[in-house]
Amino acid sequence: MPSASGSSAGLPQAASSATLLRRVGAWLIDWVLCGLVVFGLLPYDLVVEPGSQPPLFLGVPESSWVILGVFVAENLLLVSLTGSTVGHRLLGLQVWQVRPGAFPLQVAVRTVVLCLVLPALIPSKDGRAYHDVAAGTRIVRP
């Protein structure tokens, strides 16, 4: 994956930081695609009989946990191999390393913290979200 080095912000001249709107948009695209996979390809129904409740795990519908699992798998696989998810690619974003290390391990840390949602919404001093700070990555518009 591209390594971002060169400027004080950790970005080469040709790349710029991704805006919060683009990052949230990419996340939303990925989440919807994962929901389509769960309800289109796996044996989960969107409709529950009136008066009944879907199967729950820890008080949350099982299908929601499966969507999260598909989201984690998508992020781990696609970001490790290509540097971007489907949502990132559609919105012109890419994940770059800013700290040396094994990129797949950085992607795993990034994905786990991303699943907590809140750290992904709060920017640090340098404009990166905290899931990227924790992983040693940066999401950019190359």
PDB file of N, CA, C and O in Angstrom, residues 20 23 118-124 126-135 137 139:
ATOM      1  N   LEU A  20     -14.938  14.530   6.421  1.00  0.00           N
ATOM      2  CA  LEU A  20     -15.828  13.704   7.231  1.00  0.00           C
ATOM      3  C   LEU A  20     -17.018  13.231   6.402  1.00  0.00           C
ATOM      4  O   LEU A  20     -17.440  12.079   6.502  1.00  0.00           O
ATOM      5  N   ARG A  23     -15.938  10.314   4.263  1.00  0.00           N
ATOM      6  CA  ARG A  23     -15.688   9.127   5.075  1.00  0.00           C
ATOM      7  C   ARG A  23     -16.999   8.494   5.527  1.00  0.00           C
ATOM      8  O   ARG A  23     -17.170   7.280   5.460  1.00  0.00           O
ATOM      9  N   LEU A 118     -17.770   5.644  17.150  1.00  0.00           N
ATOM     10  CA  LEU A 118     -17.453   6.966  17.676  1.00  0.00           C
ATOM     11  C   LEU A 118     -16.024   7.420  17.369  1.00  0.00           C
ATOM     12  O   LEU A 118     -15.833   8.557  16.939  1.00  0.00           O
ATOM     13  N   PRO A 119     -14.988   6.592  17.557  1.00  0.00           N
ATOM     14  CA  PRO A 119     -13.636   7.058  17.226  1.00  0.00           C
ATOM     15  C   PRO A 119     -13.478   7.451  15.756  1.00  0.00           C
ATOM     16  O   PRO A 119     -12.636   8.282  15.424  1.00  0.00           O
ATOM     17  N   ALA A 120     -14.294   6.893  14.892  1.00  0.00           N
ATOM     18  CA  ALA A 120     -14.207   7.222  13.469  1.00  0.00           C
ATOM     19  C   ALA A 120     -14.807   8.585  13.157  1.00  0.00           C
ATOM     20  O   ALA A 120     -14.553   9.144  12.095  1.00  0.00           O
ATOM     21  N   LEU A 121     -15.586   9.130  14.060  1.00  0.00           N
ATOM     22  CA  LEU A 121     -16.245  10.418  13.832  1.00  0.00           C
ATOM     23  C   LEU A 121     -15.507  11.606  14.446  1.00  0.00           C
ATOM     24  O   LEU A 121     -15.796  12.749  14.119  1.00  0.00           O
ATOM     25  N   ILE A 122     -14.570  11.318  15.344  1.00  0.00           N
ATOM     26  CA  ILE A 122     -13.867  12.390  16.057  1.00  0.00           C
ATOM     27  C   ILE A 122     -12.489  12.590  15.430  1.00  0.00           C
ATOM     28  O   ILE A 122     -11.667  11.684  15.432  1.00  0.00           O
ATOM     29  N   PRO A 123     -12.227  13.786  14.909  1.00  0.00           N
ATOM     30  CA  PRO A 123     -10.912  14.037  14.310  1.00  0.00           C
ATOM     31  C   PRO A 123      -9.857  14.369  15.367  1.00  0.00           C
ATOM     32  O   PRO A 123     -10.156  14.984  16.395  1.00  0.00           O
ATOM     33  N   SER A 124      -8.620  13.987  15.093  1.00  0.00           N
ATOM     34  CA  SER A 124      -7.498  14.354  15.956  1.00  0.00           C
ATOM     35  C   SER A 124      -6.937  15.692  15.492  1.00  0.00           C
ATOM     36  O   SER A 124      -7.464  16.309  14.565  1.00  0.00           O
ATOM     37  N   ASP A 126      -4.355  16.375  13.735  1.00  0.00           N
ATOM     38  CA  ASP A 126      -3.889  16.396  12.342  1.00  0.00           C
ATOM     39  C   ASP A 126      -4.992  16.069  11.331  1.00  0.00           C
ATOM     40  O   ASP A 126      -4.725  15.896  10.156  1.00  0.00           O
ATOM     41  N   GLY A 127      -6.245  15.973  11.788  1.00  0.00           N
ATOM     42  CA  GLY A 127      -7.370  15.753  10.887  1.00  0.00           C
ATOM     43  C   GLY A 127      -7.737  14.296  10.668  1.00  0.00           C
ATOM     44  O   GLY A 127      -8.758  14.000  10.074  1.00  0.00           O
ATOM     45  N   ARG A 128      -6.900  13.383  11.153  1.00  0.00           N
ATOM     46  CA  ARG A 128      -7.237  11.961  11.018  1.00  0.00           C
ATOM     47  C   ARG A 128      -8.238  11.573  12.092  1.00  0.00           C
ATOM     48  O   ARG A 128      -8.216  12.097  13.192  1.00  0.00           O
ATOM     49  N   ALA A 129      -9.110  10.619  11.765  1.00  0.00           N
ATOM     50  CA  ALA A 129     -10.022  10.086  12.769  1.00  0.00           C
ATOM     51  C   ALA A 129      -9.218   9.166  13.693  1.00  0.00           C
ATOM     52  O   ALA A 129      -8.163   8.650  13.321  1.00  0.00           O
ATOM     53  N   TYR A 130      -9.721   8.951  14.915  1.00  0.00           N
ATOM     54  CA  TYR A 130      -8.957   8.206  15.906  1.00  0.00           C
ATOM     55  C   TYR A 130      -8.748   6.740  15.552  1.00  0.00           C
ATOM     56  O   TYR A 130      -7.786   6.125  16.006  1.00  0.00           O
ATOM     57  N   HIS A 131      -9.606   6.144  14.727  1.00  0.00           N
ATOM     58  CA  HIS A 131      -9.337   4.767  14.321  1.00  0.00           C
ATOM     59  C   HIS A 131      -8.117   4.720  13.403  1.00  0.00           C
ATOM     60  O   HIS A 131      -7.353   3.763  13.426  1.00  0.00           O
ATOM     61  N   ASP A 132      -7.894   5.773  12.612  1.00  0.00           N
ATOM     62  CA  ASP A 132      -6.689   5.843  11.784  1.00  0.00           C
ATOM     63  C   ASP A 132      -5.457   6.159  12.624  1.00  0.00           C
ATOM     64  O   ASP A 132      -4.380   5.624  12.367  1.00  0.00           O
ATOM     65  N   VAL A 133      -5.594   7.002  13.630  1.00  0.00           N
ATOM     66  CA  VAL A 133      -4.473   7.307  14.519  1.00  0.00           C
ATOM     67  C   VAL A 133      -4.018   6.036  15.230  1.00  0.00           C
ATOM     68  O   VAL A 133      -2.823   5.733  15.291  1.00  0.00           O
ATOM     69  N   ALA A 134      -4.970   5.264  15.761  1.00  0.00           N
ATOM     70  CA  ALA A 134      -4.650   4.030  16.484  1.00  0.00           C
ATOM     71  C   ALA A 134      -3.943   3.013  15.590  1.00  0.00           C
ATOM     72  O   ALA A 134      -3.052   2.289  16.038  1.00  0.00           O
ATOM     73  N   ALA A 135      -4.318   2.987  14.313  1.00  0.00           N
ATOM     74  CA  ALA A 135      -3.759   1.999  13.392  1.00  0.00           C
ATOM     75  C   ALA A 135      -2.499   2.466  12.690  1.00  0.00           C
ATOM     76  O   ALA A 135      -1.792   1.660  12.089  1.00  0.00           O
ATOM     77  N   THR A 137      -2.611   4.751  10.194  1.00  0.00           N
ATOM     78  CA  THR A 137      -3.029   4.905   8.797  1.00  0.00           C
ATOM     79  C   THR A 137      -3.656   6.278   8.612  1.00  0.00           C
ATOM     80  O   THR A 137      -3.866   7.021   9.555  1.00  0.00           O
ATOM     81  N   ILE A 139      -6.702   8.094   5.772  1.00  0.00           N
ATOM     82  CA  ILE A 139      -7.556   7.947   4.599  1.00  0.00           C
ATOM     83  C   ILE A 139      -7.440   9.243   3.782  1.00  0.00           C
ATOM     84  O   ILE A 139      -7.570  10.332   4.327  1.00  0.00           O
TER      85      ILE A 139
END
